[in-house]
mmCIF file of C-alpha atoms and ligand atoms in Angstrom:
data_model
loop_
_atom_site.group_PDB
_atom_site.id
_atom_site.type_symbol
_atom_site.label_atom_id
_atom_site.label_comp_id
_atom_site.label_asym_id
_atom_site.label_seq_id
_atom_site.Cartn_x
_atom_site.Cartn_y
_atom_site.Cartn_z
ATOM 1 C CA MET A 1 -23.356 -1.596 -18.653
ATOM 2 C CA ASN A 2 -24.474 1.395 -16.640
ATOM 3 C CA THR A 3 -24.309 1.432 -12.884
ATOM 4 C CA SER A 4 -27.978 0.918 -12.111
ATOM 5 C CA LYS A 5 -28.163 3.252 -9.112
ATOM 6 C CA PHE A 6 -26.339 6.153 -10.725
ATOM 7 C CA ASN A 7 -28.174 9.027 -12.393
ATOM 8 C CA LEU A 8 -25.855 11.847 -13.475
ATOM 9 C CA GLN A 9 -28.698 14.380 -13.726
ATOM 10 C CA LYS A 10 -29.448 13.851 -10.038
ATOM 11 C CA VAL A 11 -25.819 14.242 -9.004
ATOM 12 C CA VAL A 12 -24.826 17.372 -10.933
ATOM 13 C CA ARG A 13 -25.598 20.757 -9.332
ATOM 14 C CA LYS A 14 -28.629 22.400 -10.959
ATOM 15 C CA ASN A 15 -26.847 25.675 -11.717
ATOM 16 C CA ILE A 16 -24.026 23.764 -13.408
ATOM 17 C CA ALA A 17 -26.426 21.656 -15.491
ATOM 18 C CA ALA A 18 -28.066 24.904 -16.650
ATOM 19 C CA LEU A 19 -24.783 26.759 -17.231
ATOM 20 C CA LYS A 20 -24.011 28.274 -20.610
ATOM 21 C CA PRO A 21 -20.203 27.889 -20.741
ATOM 22 C CA TYR A 22 -17.875 30.689 -21.855
ATOM 23 C CA SER A 23 -17.185 30.452 -25.542
ATOM 24 C CA THR A 24 -13.627 31.402 -26.522
ATOM 25 C CA ALA A 25 -12.537 32.947 -29.810
ATOM 26 C CA ARG A 26 -10.898 29.588 -30.462
ATOM 27 C CA ASP A 27 -14.262 27.849 -29.991
ATOM 28 C CA GLU A 28 -16.125 30.149 -32.339
ATOM 29 C CA TYR A 29 -13.711 29.822 -35.224
ATOM 30 C CA THR A 30 -11.803 26.534 -35.536
ATOM 31 C CA GLY A 31 -10.417 26.628 -39.107
ATOM 32 C CA THR A 32 -7.017 27.941 -40.192
ATOM 33 C CA ALA A 33 -7.134 31.684 -40.692
ATOM 34 C CA LEU A 34 -5.332 33.897 -43.165
ATOM 35 C CA VAL A 35 -5.741 36.867 -40.855
ATOM 36 C CA GLN A 36 -6.565 36.234 -37.209
ATOM 37 C CA LEU A 37 -8.136 39.305 -35.630
ATOM 38 C CA ASP A 38 -10.649 37.695 -33.274
ATOM 39 C CA ALA A 39 -8.903 37.408 -29.901
ATOM 40 C CA ASN A 40 -7.289 40.811 -29.240
ATOM 41 C CA GLU A 41 -3.852 39.225 -29.322
ATOM 42 C CA ASN A 42 -0.635 41.024 -30.208
ATOM 43 C CA PRO A 43 -0.342 40.221 -33.947
ATOM 44 C CA TYR A 44 3.465 40.580 -34.179
ATOM 45 C CA SER A 45 4.995 38.014 -31.836
ATOM 46 C CA SER A 46 5.605 37.523 -28.154
ATOM 47 C CA ILE A 47 8.107 40.101 -26.899
ATOM 48 C CA ASP A 48 10.859 37.478 -26.994
ATOM 49 C CA GLY A 49 10.315 37.249 -30.763
ATOM 50 C CA LYS A 50 8.687 33.829 -30.437
ATOM 51 C CA HIS A 51 5.181 32.530 -31.089
ATOM 52 C CA TYR A 52 3.612 32.758 -27.638
ATOM 53 C CA ASN A 53 1.418 35.714 -28.624
ATOM 54 C CA ARG A 54 -1.516 33.439 -29.544
ATOM 55 C CA TYR A 55 -3.917 31.807 -27.089
ATOM 56 C CA PRO A 56 -3.404 28.039 -26.749
ATOM 57 C CA ASP A 57 -5.898 25.299 -27.677
ATOM 58 C CA PRO A 58 -8.484 25.417 -24.848
ATOM 59 C CA HIS A 59 -9.285 21.719 -25.394
ATOM 60 C CA GLN A 60 -5.679 20.445 -25.747
ATOM 61 C CA LEU A 61 -6.767 18.164 -28.597
ATOM 62 C CA GLU A 62 -3.295 17.229 -29.839
ATOM 63 C CA LEU A 63 -2.068 16.423 -26.355
ATOM 64 C CA LYS A 64 -5.221 14.450 -25.573
ATOM 65 C CA GLN A 65 -4.631 12.296 -28.663
ATOM 66 C CA VAL A 66 -1.240 11.303 -27.275
ATOM 67 C CA VAL A 67 -2.640 10.708 -23.775
ATOM 68 C CA ALA A 68 -5.495 8.651 -25.287
ATOM 69 C CA LYS A 69 -2.992 6.304 -26.960
ATOM 70 C CA LEU A 70 -0.838 6.102 -23.876
ATOM 71 C CA LYS A 71 -3.757 5.228 -21.581
ATOM 72 C CA GLY A 72 -6.102 3.376 -23.932
ATOM 73 C CA VAL A 73 -8.914 5.843 -23.163
ATOM 74 C CA SER A 74 -10.715 7.848 -25.862
ATOM 75 C CA GLU A 75 -10.207 11.628 -26.020
ATOM 76 C CA SER A 76 -13.823 12.341 -25.079
ATOM 77 C CA LYS A 77 -13.223 10.671 -21.709
ATOM 78 C CA ILE A 78 -10.112 12.696 -20.817
ATOM 79 C CA PHE A 79 -9.790 15.943 -18.871
ATOM 80 C CA LEU A 80 -6.374 17.570 -18.483
ATOM 81 C CA GLY A 81 -5.820 19.867 -15.533
ATOM 82 C CA ASN A 82 -3.269 22.002 -13.712
ATOM 83 C CA GLY A 83 -2.258 18.923 -11.712
ATOM 84 C CA SER A 84 -4.743 16.461 -10.207
ATOM 85 C CA ASP A 85 -5.530 19.225 -7.756
ATOM 86 C CA GLU A 86 -7.469 21.123 -10.432
ATOM 87 C CA ALA A 87 -9.535 18.012 -11.180
ATOM 88 C CA ILE A 88 -10.320 17.608 -7.465
ATOM 89 C CA HIS A 89 -11.399 21.250 -7.246
ATOM 90 C CA LEU A 90 -13.631 21.013 -10.333
ATOM 91 C CA LEU A 91 -15.362 17.830 -9.139
ATOM 92 C CA TYR A 92 -16.520 19.730 -6.056
ATOM 93 C CA ALA A 93 -17.605 22.730 -8.129
ATOM 94 C CA ALA A 94 -19.608 20.525 -10.497
ATOM 95 C CA PHE A 95 -21.318 18.148 -8.103
ATOM 96 C CA CYS A 96 -21.370 19.462 -4.535
ATOM 97 C CA GLU A 97 -23.908 22.036 -3.400
ATOM 98 C CA PRO A 98 -22.157 24.203 -0.767
ATOM 99 C CA ALA A 99 -23.557 23.949 2.776
ATOM 100 C CA SER A 100 -25.814 21.072 1.805
ATOM 101 C CA ASP A 101 -24.025 18.174 0.070
ATOM 102 C CA ASN A 102 -21.349 15.938 1.561
ATOM 103 C CA ILE A 103 -18.520 13.652 0.462
ATOM 104 C CA ILE A 104 -16.771 10.634 2.024
ATOM 105 C CA ILE A 105 -13.037 10.251 2.576
ATOM 106 C CA CYS A 106 -11.174 7.300 4.104
ATOM 107 C CA PRO A 107 -8.377 8.539 6.403
ATOM 108 C CA PRO A 108 -5.467 8.315 6.580
ATOM 109 C CA THR A 109 -5.412 9.599 3.012
ATOM 110 C CA TYR A 110 -4.371 12.450 0.729
ATOM 111 C CA GLY A 111 -5.099 15.817 2.360
ATOM 112 C CA MET A 112 -6.406 17.686 -0.680
ATOM 113 C CA TYR A 113 -9.810 15.961 -0.678
ATOM 114 C CA GLN A 114 -10.614 17.536 2.697
ATOM 115 C CA VAL A 115 -8.996 20.921 1.967
ATOM 116 C CA SER A 116 -10.972 21.211 -1.243
ATOM 117 C CA ALA A 117 -14.182 20.152 0.559
ATOM 118 C CA ASP A 118 -13.565 22.872 3.163
ATOM 119 C CA THR A 119 -12.885 25.409 0.411
ATOM 120 C CA HIS A 120 -16.218 24.609 -1.208
ATOM 121 C CA ASN A 121 -18.055 24.451 2.139
ATOM 122 C CA VAL A 122 -18.933 20.803 1.602
ATOM 123 C CA ALA A 123 -19.218 18.489 4.621
ATOM 124 C CA CYS A 124 -16.627 15.748 4.798
ATOM 125 C CA LYS A 125 -17.638 12.386 6.283
ATOM 126 C CA GLU A 126 -14.760 10.251 7.471
ATOM 127 C CA VAL A 127 -14.771 6.463 7.373
ATOM 128 C CA ARG A 128 -11.380 5.322 8.612
ATOM 129 C CA LEU A 129 -9.416 2.618 6.869
ATOM 130 C CA THR A 130 -9.221 -0.650 8.801
ATOM 131 C CA SER A 131 -6.098 -1.366 10.878
ATOM 132 C CA ASP A 132 -4.525 -3.085 7.849
ATOM 133 C CA PHE A 133 -5.229 0.080 5.807
ATOM 134 C CA GLN A 134 -8.052 -1.363 3.709
ATOM 135 C CA LEU A 135 -11.526 0.002 2.989
ATOM 136 C CA ASP A 136 -14.278 -0.557 5.547
ATOM 137 C CA THR A 137 -16.807 -1.110 2.765
ATOM 138 C CA ASP A 138 -19.865 -1.692 4.947
ATOM 139 C CA SER A 139 -19.301 1.489 6.948
ATOM 140 C CA ILE A 140 -18.697 3.464 3.764
ATOM 141 C CA LEU A 141 -21.925 2.221 2.177
ATOM 142 C CA ASN A 142 -23.814 2.846 5.421
ATOM 143 C CA SER A 143 -22.514 6.437 5.555
ATOM 144 C CA ILE A 144 -23.997 7.378 2.194
ATOM 145 C CA ASP A 145 -27.088 9.583 2.406
ATOM 146 C CA ALA A 146 -29.199 11.451 -0.147
ATOM 147 C CA HIS A 147 -26.686 14.351 -0.127
ATOM 148 C CA THR A 148 -23.522 12.281 -0.591
ATOM 149 C CA LYS A 149 -22.044 13.183 -3.960
ATOM 150 C CA ILE A 150 -18.484 11.863 -4.072
ATOM 151 C CA ILE A 151 -16.544 9.011 -2.444
ATOM 152 C CA TRP A 152 -12.773 9.565 -2.591
ATOM 153 C CA ILE A 153 -10.602 6.454 -2.812
ATOM 154 C CA CYS A 154 -6.837 6.753 -3.139
ATOM 155 C CA SER A 155 -5.149 3.587 -4.401
ATOM 156 C CA PRO A 156 -2.236 3.118 -3.941
ATOM 157 C CA ASN A 157 -3.027 5.235 -0.913
ATOM 158 C CA ASN A 158 -0.995 8.197 0.315
ATOM 159 C CA PRO A 159 0.460 8.131 3.030
ATOM 160 C CA THR A 160 0.069 4.393 3.718
ATOM 161 C CA ALA A 161 1.567 3.342 0.313
ATOM 162 C CA ASN A 162 -0.572 0.215 -0.122
ATOM 163 C CA ALA A 163 -3.042 -0.536 -2.927
ATOM 164 C CA LEU A 164 -6.625 -1.095 -1.797
ATOM 165 C CA HIS A 165 -8.373 -4.368 -2.659
ATOM 166 C CA THR A 166 -10.027 -4.260 -6.086
ATOM 167 C CA LYS A 167 -13.052 -6.224 -4.905
ATOM 168 C CA ASP A 168 -13.723 -3.670 -2.134
ATOM 169 C CA ILE A 169 -13.499 -0.762 -4.560
ATOM 170 C CA LEU A 170 -15.848 -2.549 -6.973
ATOM 171 C CA LYS A 171 -18.335 -3.168 -4.186
ATOM 172 C CA ILE A 172 -18.467 0.571 -3.498
ATOM 173 C CA ILE A 173 -18.753 1.557 -7.174
ATOM 174 C CA GLU A 174 -21.522 -0.972 -7.770
ATOM 175 C CA ASN A 175 -23.560 -0.168 -4.666
ATOM 176 C CA SER A 176 -23.554 3.618 -4.619
ATOM 177 C CA ALA A 177 -25.475 6.284 -6.512
ATOM 178 C CA CYS A 178 -22.682 8.828 -6.158
ATOM 179 C CA ILE A 179 -19.480 9.471 -8.031
ATOM 180 C CA VAL A 180 -16.586 7.249 -6.957
ATOM 181 C CA VAL A 181 -13.156 8.751 -7.608
ATOM 182 C CA ILE A 182 -10.132 6.447 -7.673
ATOM 183 C CA ASP A 183 -6.982 8.572 -7.336
ATOM 184 C CA GLU A 184 -4.264 6.477 -8.976
ATOM 185 C CA ALA A 185 -1.381 8.967 -8.757
ATOM 186 C CA TYR A 186 0.992 6.061 -7.963
ATOM 187 C CA ILE A 187 -0.444 3.462 -10.351
ATOM 188 C CA ASP A 188 2.822 3.199 -12.342
ATOM 189 C CA TYR A 189 4.521 1.724 -9.269
ATOM 190 C CA SER A 190 1.701 -0.673 -8.469
ATOM 191 C CA SER A 191 1.203 -4.320 -9.309
ATOM 192 C CA GLN A 192 -2.536 -3.622 -9.637
ATOM 193 C CA GLU A 193 -4.346 -2.842 -12.872
ATOM 194 C CA SER A 194 -5.681 0.662 -13.422
ATOM 195 C CA PHE A 195 -9.432 1.182 -13.082
ATOM 196 C CA THR A 196 -9.349 3.014 -16.438
ATOM 197 C CA ALA A 197 -10.088 -0.392 -17.982
ATOM 198 C CA LEU A 198 -13.527 -0.310 -16.311
ATOM 199 C CA LEU A 199 -14.623 3.169 -17.430
ATOM 200 C CA ASP A 200 -17.022 1.781 -20.048
ATOM 201 C CA ARG A 201 -18.664 -0.448 -17.476
ATOM 202 C CA TYR A 202 -19.337 2.059 -14.675
ATOM 203 C CA SER A 203 -20.850 5.474 -15.403
ATOM 204 C CA ASN A 204 -20.137 6.715 -11.840
ATOM 205 C CA LEU A 205 -16.401 5.901 -12.025
ATOM 206 C CA VAL A 206 -13.798 8.681 -12.184
ATOM 207 C CA VAL A 207 -10.067 7.827 -12.324
ATOM 208 C CA MET A 208 -7.267 10.343 -11.750
ATOM 209 C CA HIS A 209 -3.665 9.984 -12.958
ATOM 210 C CA THR A 210 -0.829 12.499 -12.930
ATOM 211 C CA PHE A 211 2.413 13.305 -14.715
ATOM 212 C CA SER A 212 3.880 14.439 -11.377
ATOM 213 C CA LYS A 213 5.229 11.112 -10.099
ATOM 214 C CA ALA A 214 6.540 8.304 -12.359
ATOM 215 C CA TRP A 215 6.736 10.637 -15.382
ATOM 216 C CA GLY A 216 9.001 13.025 -13.505
ATOM 217 C CA LEU A 217 7.047 16.113 -14.614
ATOM 218 C CA ALA A 218 5.760 17.520 -11.302
ATOM 219 C CA ASN A 219 7.066 20.944 -12.280
ATOM 220 C CA ILE A 220 4.912 21.422 -15.387
ATOM 221 C CA ARG A 221 1.628 20.784 -13.473
ATOM 222 C CA LEU A 222 -0.287 18.337 -15.619
ATOM 223 C CA GLY A 223 -2.885 15.945 -14.259
ATOM 224 C CA MET A 224 -5.367 13.638 -15.971
ATOM 225 C CA MET A 225 -8.922 12.710 -15.132
ATOM 226 C CA PHE A 226 -10.789 9.921 -16.913
ATOM 227 C CA ALA A 227 -14.578 9.412 -16.791
ATOM 228 C CA SER A 228 -17.636 9.039 -19.005
ATOM 229 C CA ALA A 229 -17.901 11.618 -21.809
ATOM 230 C CA GLU A 230 -20.945 13.033 -19.974
ATOM 231 C CA ILE A 231 -18.994 13.708 -16.783
ATOM 232 C CA ILE A 232 -16.026 15.101 -18.751
ATOM 233 C CA ASN A 233 -18.378 17.443 -20.649
ATOM 234 C CA ILE A 234 -19.655 18.844 -17.365
ATOM 235 C CA ILE A 235 -16.127 19.386 -16.073
ATOM 236 C CA ASN A 236 -15.095 21.038 -19.354
ATOM 237 C CA SER A 237 -18.063 23.400 -19.138
ATOM 238 C CA ILE A 238 -16.783 24.902 -15.863
ATOM 239 C CA LYS A 239 -12.998 24.784 -16.248
ATOM 240 C CA LEU A 240 -11.070 27.998 -16.853
ATOM 241 C CA PRO A 241 -11.058 28.389 -20.654
ATOM 242 C CA TYR A 242 -7.280 28.165 -21.126
ATOM 243 C CA ASN A 243 -6.396 26.001 -18.135
ATOM 244 C CA ILE A 244 -3.309 24.358 -19.678
ATOM 245 C CA SER A 245 -0.782 26.860 -21.026
ATOM 246 C CA GLY A 246 0.616 26.525 -24.519
ATOM 247 C CA LEU A 247 4.097 26.058 -23.048
ATOM 248 C CA VAL A 248 2.927 23.024 -21.072
ATOM 249 C CA GLN A 249 0.981 21.541 -23.991
ATOM 250 C CA GLU A 250 3.959 21.951 -26.295
ATOM 251 C CA TYR A 251 6.425 20.545 -23.802
ATOM 252 C CA ALA A 252 4.274 17.556 -22.782
ATOM 253 C CA LEU A 253 3.637 16.710 -26.446
ATOM 254 C CA GLU A 254 7.352 16.727 -27.147
ATOM 255 C CA VAL A 255 8.196 14.581 -24.118
ATOM 256 C CA LEU A 256 5.377 12.065 -24.589
ATOM 257 C CA SER A 257 5.865 11.662 -28.340
ATOM 258 C CA ASN A 258 9.420 10.429 -27.892
ATOM 259 C CA PRO A 259 9.634 6.616 -27.428
ATOM 260 C CA ALA A 260 13.025 7.024 -25.740
ATOM 261 C CA HIS A 261 11.381 9.067 -22.987
ATOM 262 C CA ILE A 262 8.693 6.424 -22.428
ATOM 263 C CA ALA A 263 11.402 3.757 -22.222
ATOM 264 C CA LEU A 264 13.336 5.833 -19.691
ATOM 265 C CA LYS A 265 10.209 6.310 -17.580
ATOM 266 C CA ASN A 266 9.691 2.545 -17.462
ATOM 267 C CA LYS A 267 13.336 1.979 -16.587
ATOM 268 C CA LEU A 268 13.235 4.506 -13.751
ATOM 269 C CA VAL A 269 10.067 2.901 -12.356
ATOM 270 C CA GLU A 270 11.884 -0.473 -12.344
ATOM 271 C CA GLU A 271 14.867 1.098 -10.620
ATOM 272 C CA THR A 272 12.616 2.698 -7.982
ATOM 273 C CA LEU A 273 10.947 -0.668 -7.301
ATOM 274 C CA GLN A 274 14.364 -2.293 -6.814
ATOM 275 C CA GLN A 275 15.466 0.531 -4.554
ATOM 276 C CA ARG A 276 12.217 0.260 -2.580
ATOM 277 C CA LYS A 277 12.982 -3.377 -1.854
ATOM 278 C CA LYS A 278 16.628 -2.681 -0.983
ATOM 279 C CA LEU A 279 15.926 0.334 1.222
ATOM 280 C CA SER A 280 13.125 -1.494 3.055
ATOM 281 C CA ALA A 281 15.418 -4.440 3.806
ATOM 282 C CA GLU A 282 18.147 -2.118 5.078
ATOM 283 C CA LEU A 283 15.807 -0.104 7.293
ATOM 284 C CA LEU A 284 14.430 -3.298 8.823
ATOM 285 C CA GLN A 285 17.959 -4.011 10.123
ATOM 286 C CA PHE A 286 17.558 -1.171 12.640
ATOM 287 C CA SER A 287 16.050 -2.383 15.898
ATOM 288 C CA ASP A 288 14.222 0.969 16.216
ATOM 289 C CA VAL A 289 12.297 0.301 13.020
ATOM 290 C CA VAL A 290 9.098 -1.366 14.183
ATOM 291 C CA LYS A 291 7.368 -1.909 10.875
ATOM 292 C CA ILE A 292 7.445 -1.082 7.181
ATOM 293 C CA TYR A 293 4.091 -1.303 5.461
ATOM 294 C CA GLU A 294 3.583 -3.051 2.131
ATOM 295 C CA SER A 295 4.143 -0.499 -0.649
ATOM 296 C CA ASP A 296 2.663 -0.207 -4.126
ATOM 297 C CA ALA A 297 4.079 3.297 -4.535
ATOM 298 C CA ASN A 298 7.387 5.203 -4.769
ATOM 299 C CA PHE A 299 7.484 5.730 -1.019
ATOM 300 C CA ILE A 300 7.266 3.679 2.156
ATOM 301 C CA LEU A 301 5.578 4.286 5.487
ATOM 302 C CA VAL A 302 7.959 3.360 8.288
ATOM 303 C CA THR A 303 6.959 3.005 11.935
ATOM 304 C CA ILE A 304 9.984 3.855 14.049
ATOM 305 C CA LYS A 305 10.602 4.515 17.736
ATOM 306 C CA ASN A 306 10.606 8.263 18.547
ATOM 307 C CA ALA A 307 9.707 9.180 14.975
ATOM 308 C CA ARG A 308 9.596 12.929 15.671
ATOM 309 C CA SER A 309 13.089 13.099 17.111
ATOM 310 C CA VAL A 310 14.468 10.876 14.314
ATOM 311 C CA TYR A 311 12.823 13.245 11.834
ATOM 312 C CA GLU A 312 14.415 16.268 13.509
ATOM 313 C CA SER A 313 17.855 14.650 13.580
ATOM 314 C CA LEU A 314 17.549 13.848 9.870
ATOM 315 C CA VAL A 315 16.589 17.459 9.106
ATOM 316 C CA LYS A 316 19.736 18.634 10.933
ATOM 317 C CA GLN A 317 21.757 16.483 8.516
ATOM 318 C CA GLY A 318 19.907 17.978 5.541
ATOM 319 C CA ILE A 319 17.757 14.904 4.886
ATOM 320 C CA ILE A 320 14.048 15.669 4.685
ATOM 321 C CA VAL A 321 11.391 12.975 5.020
ATOM 322 C CA ARG A 322 7.727 13.481 5.930
ATOM 323 C CA ASP A 323 6.738 13.046 9.568
ATOM 324 C CA ARG A 324 3.228 11.554 9.518
ATOM 325 C CA SER A 325 3.117 10.858 13.278
ATOM 326 C CA GLY A 326 0.239 13.279 13.748
ATOM 327 C CA VAL A 327 -1.955 11.421 11.265
ATOM 328 C CA ILE A 328 -4.626 9.005 12.459
ATOM 329 C CA LEU A 329 -3.431 5.329 12.414
ATOM 330 C CA CYS A 330 0.106 6.534 11.544
ATOM 331 C CA GLU A 331 1.524 7.168 15.036
ATOM 332 C CA ASN A 332 5.357 7.234 15.068
ATOM 333 C CA SER A 333 5.526 6.902 11.302
ATOM 334 C CA LEU A 334 7.712 8.561 8.710
ATOM 335 C CA ARG A 335 6.807 8.643 5.036
ATOM 336 C CA ILE A 336 9.979 8.219 3.023
ATOM 337 C CA THR A 337 10.160 8.799 -0.732
ATOM 338 C CA ILE A 338 12.426 6.293 -2.516
ATOM 339 C CA GLY A 339 15.422 8.343 -3.705
ATOM 340 C CA THR A 340 18.288 7.610 -6.050
ATOM 341 C CA PRO A 341 20.645 4.784 -4.967
ATOM 342 C CA GLU A 342 23.099 7.403 -3.633
ATOM 343 C CA GLU A 343 20.412 9.253 -1.698
ATOM 344 C CA ASN A 344 19.130 6.027 -0.154
ATOM 345 C CA ILE A 345 22.630 5.027 0.958
ATOM 346 C CA LEU A 346 23.110 8.460 2.537
ATOM 347 C CA LEU A 347 19.774 8.107 4.339
ATOM 348 C CA VAL A 348 20.683 4.675 5.744
ATOM 349 C CA ASN A 349 24.180 5.811 6.811
ATOM 350 C CA THR A 350 22.799 8.915 8.502
ATOM 351 C CA LEU A 351 20.148 6.869 10.315
ATOM 352 C CA ARG A 352 22.898 4.507 11.487
ATOM 353 C CA GLU A 353 24.653 7.476 13.156
ATOM 354 C CA ILE A 354 21.437 8.881 14.596
ATOM 355 C CA LEU A 355 20.215 5.567 16.029
ATOM 356 C CA ALA A 356 23.623 4.449 17.330
HETATM 357 C C1 PLP B 1 1.130 13.412 -5.569
HETATM 358 C C2 PLP B 1 -0.307 13.097 -5.574
HETATM 359 C C3 PLP B 1 -1.153 13.595 -6.579
HETATM 360 C C4 PLP B 1 -0.621 14.449 -7.684
HETATM 361 O O1 PLP B 1 -1.088 15.721 -7.640
HETATM 362 P P1 PLP B 1 -0.704 16.719 -8.825
HETATM 363 O O2 PLP B 1 -1.569 17.899 -8.519
HETATM 364 O O3 PLP B 1 -1.091 16.041 -10.109
HETATM 365 O O4 PLP B 1 0.754 16.989 -8.760
HETATM 366 C C5 PLP B 1 -2.482 13.247 -6.561
HETATM 367 N N1 PLP B 1 -2.973 12.436 -5.604
HETATM 368 C C6 PLP B 1 -2.190 11.925 -4.646
HETATM 369 C C7 PLP B 1 -2.749 11.008 -3.643
HETATM 370 C C8 PLP B 1 -0.843 12.264 -4.589
HETATM 371 O O5 PLP B 1 -0.074 11.767 -3.597
#
């Protein structure tokens, strides 16, 4: 089923639709070569004597095969980027005409959607979440105009930690002619199903995942975007040719091909969920803690009296949390990542001293 209102040709920028993408040496010859003299590489070796002298696969086919299995999404519907941030950047470049198009965000939410909009000179319409941090679907749908290209939905949402209602998200996907991005960076910690299961049903749906959180690979910078093959083709046509280094492809393949690593990831997610419950219960013992919001992520948003001064006292003790007090609807709130059991105990003990 195609989303009836959505027409990709109307959403993509005209210059991008007409673009003739850069063709790499790797694109122009794909067989195995006896002598490879087509890419101006150093033919001997990398200077460390290893094999990094050759350009990597620009399409990351081997890695995509592993990701496809892991996520149950076919390779043609996968884009791999230098973190989710690259995917965010490329969505603007592909679909948003600078100084003319606009996008919708739902604050309080992840800051990169707005920063990237500003970078691309794309107007950012804000439709606040409701007081229980859910989507105001009617206002969102009413805010769409002929120049609205993307609606950004983060679920579970950062910094509020909660998952957004599936029926609300569906209402927006089904009733809009623009691209709807669901950023599911924290999906591994959530009790909700991923929207990747609905990719075949909705041609305007884009889902983003990352290896930076539950997979413990923030350092290697590897993000995933899932969408129709048509949308992925457009994104591939404008990405930097070799956007994922050979080192990262090699390393991710090794990590993700090992069943023991997958098992450990699942175990650590379980442990984080247990710690989330334990830490939340302990924090609620403090009379200064006003509220802890429902979490579907590996962090909690805690409303606490004098949040700024609590934050500063924690910093003095070497414990760093994120002060979100300045964020709309998050007054006097700290965003706390769930740490190891030892780190969480240290946090609670330090807070006990500070609040005494
Ligand atoms: C952490 C996070 C990401 C991950 O970004 P990467 O660039 O993949 O590290 C994406 N979206 C949200 C909302 C996040 O909090």
